[in-house]
Short mmCIF file of C-alpha atoms in Angstrom, two decimals:
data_model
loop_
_atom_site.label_atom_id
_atom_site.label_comp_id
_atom_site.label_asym_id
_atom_site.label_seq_id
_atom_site.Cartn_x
_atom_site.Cartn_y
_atom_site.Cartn_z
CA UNK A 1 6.54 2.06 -17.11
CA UNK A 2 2.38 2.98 -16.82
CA UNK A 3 2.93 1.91 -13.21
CA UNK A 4 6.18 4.09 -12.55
CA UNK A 5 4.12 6.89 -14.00
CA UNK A 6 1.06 6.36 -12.08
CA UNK A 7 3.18 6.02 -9.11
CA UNK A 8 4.96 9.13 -9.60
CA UNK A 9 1.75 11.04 -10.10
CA UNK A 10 0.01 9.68 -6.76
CA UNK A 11 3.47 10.75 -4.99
CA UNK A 12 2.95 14.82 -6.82
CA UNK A 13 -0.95 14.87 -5.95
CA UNK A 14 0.05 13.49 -2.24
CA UNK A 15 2.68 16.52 -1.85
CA UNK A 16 0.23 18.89 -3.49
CA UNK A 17 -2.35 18.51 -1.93
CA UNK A 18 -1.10 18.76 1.30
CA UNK A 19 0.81 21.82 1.22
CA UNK A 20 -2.08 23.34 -0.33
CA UNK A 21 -4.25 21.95 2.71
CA UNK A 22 -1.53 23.44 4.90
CA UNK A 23 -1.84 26.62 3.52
CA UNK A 24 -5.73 26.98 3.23
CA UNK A 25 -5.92 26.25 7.24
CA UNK A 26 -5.55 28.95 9.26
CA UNK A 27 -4.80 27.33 12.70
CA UNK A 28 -2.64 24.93 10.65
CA UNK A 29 1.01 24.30 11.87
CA UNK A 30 2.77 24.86 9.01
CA UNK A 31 5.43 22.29 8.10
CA UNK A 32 9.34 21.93 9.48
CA UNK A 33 11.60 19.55 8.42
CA UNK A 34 10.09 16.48 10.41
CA UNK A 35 7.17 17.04 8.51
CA UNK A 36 8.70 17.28 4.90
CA UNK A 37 10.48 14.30 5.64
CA UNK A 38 7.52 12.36 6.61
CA UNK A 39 5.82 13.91 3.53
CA UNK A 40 8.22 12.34 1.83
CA UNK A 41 8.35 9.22 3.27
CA UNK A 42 4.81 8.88 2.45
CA UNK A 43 4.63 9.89 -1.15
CA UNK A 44 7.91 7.44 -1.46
CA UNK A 45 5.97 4.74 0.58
CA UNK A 46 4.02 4.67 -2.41
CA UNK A 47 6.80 3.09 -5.37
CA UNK A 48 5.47 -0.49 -3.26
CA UNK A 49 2.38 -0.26 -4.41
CA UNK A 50 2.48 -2.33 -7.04
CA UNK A 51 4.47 -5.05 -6.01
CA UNK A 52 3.56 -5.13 -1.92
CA UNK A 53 0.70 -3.19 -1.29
CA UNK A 54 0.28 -3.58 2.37
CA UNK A 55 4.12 -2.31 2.65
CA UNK A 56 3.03 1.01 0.77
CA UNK A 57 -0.01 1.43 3.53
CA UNK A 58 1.98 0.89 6.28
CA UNK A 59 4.25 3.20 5.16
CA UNK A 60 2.20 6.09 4.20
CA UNK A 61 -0.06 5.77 7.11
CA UNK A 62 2.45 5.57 9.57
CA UNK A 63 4.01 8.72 7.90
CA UNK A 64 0.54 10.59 8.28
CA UNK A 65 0.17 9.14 11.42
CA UNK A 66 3.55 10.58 13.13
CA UNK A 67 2.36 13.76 11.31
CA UNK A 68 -0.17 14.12 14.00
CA UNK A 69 2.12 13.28 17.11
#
């Protein structure tokens, strides 16, 4: 259950902290629905972490990669 939490806490600082990055950026695109769902994806990627960890990177950095395309 400490991991679920933890987990679950990395996923709310990940959305957090980028929409407040988004927002703070003046020349920032701001989001559309590709880039919620790859927000999601990403803060999601993260429930692997515990029991495959190089799943959870490849997940969330492909996620913040295709945020860039």
């Amino acid at each position: 259950m400490k991991t679920f939490a933890l987990v679950c806490g990395m996923g709310v600082v990940v959305v957090y902290s980028t929409l407040l990055a988004t927002g703070n950026q003046p020349d920032a695109r701001p989001l559309d629905l590709a880039g919620y769902v790859l927000l999601a994806v990403a803060a999601l990627g993260l429930a692997w972490l515990p029991r495959d960890p190089v799943a959870a990177l490849v997940t969330c950095a492909g996620a913040a990669a295709l945020c860039f395309v």
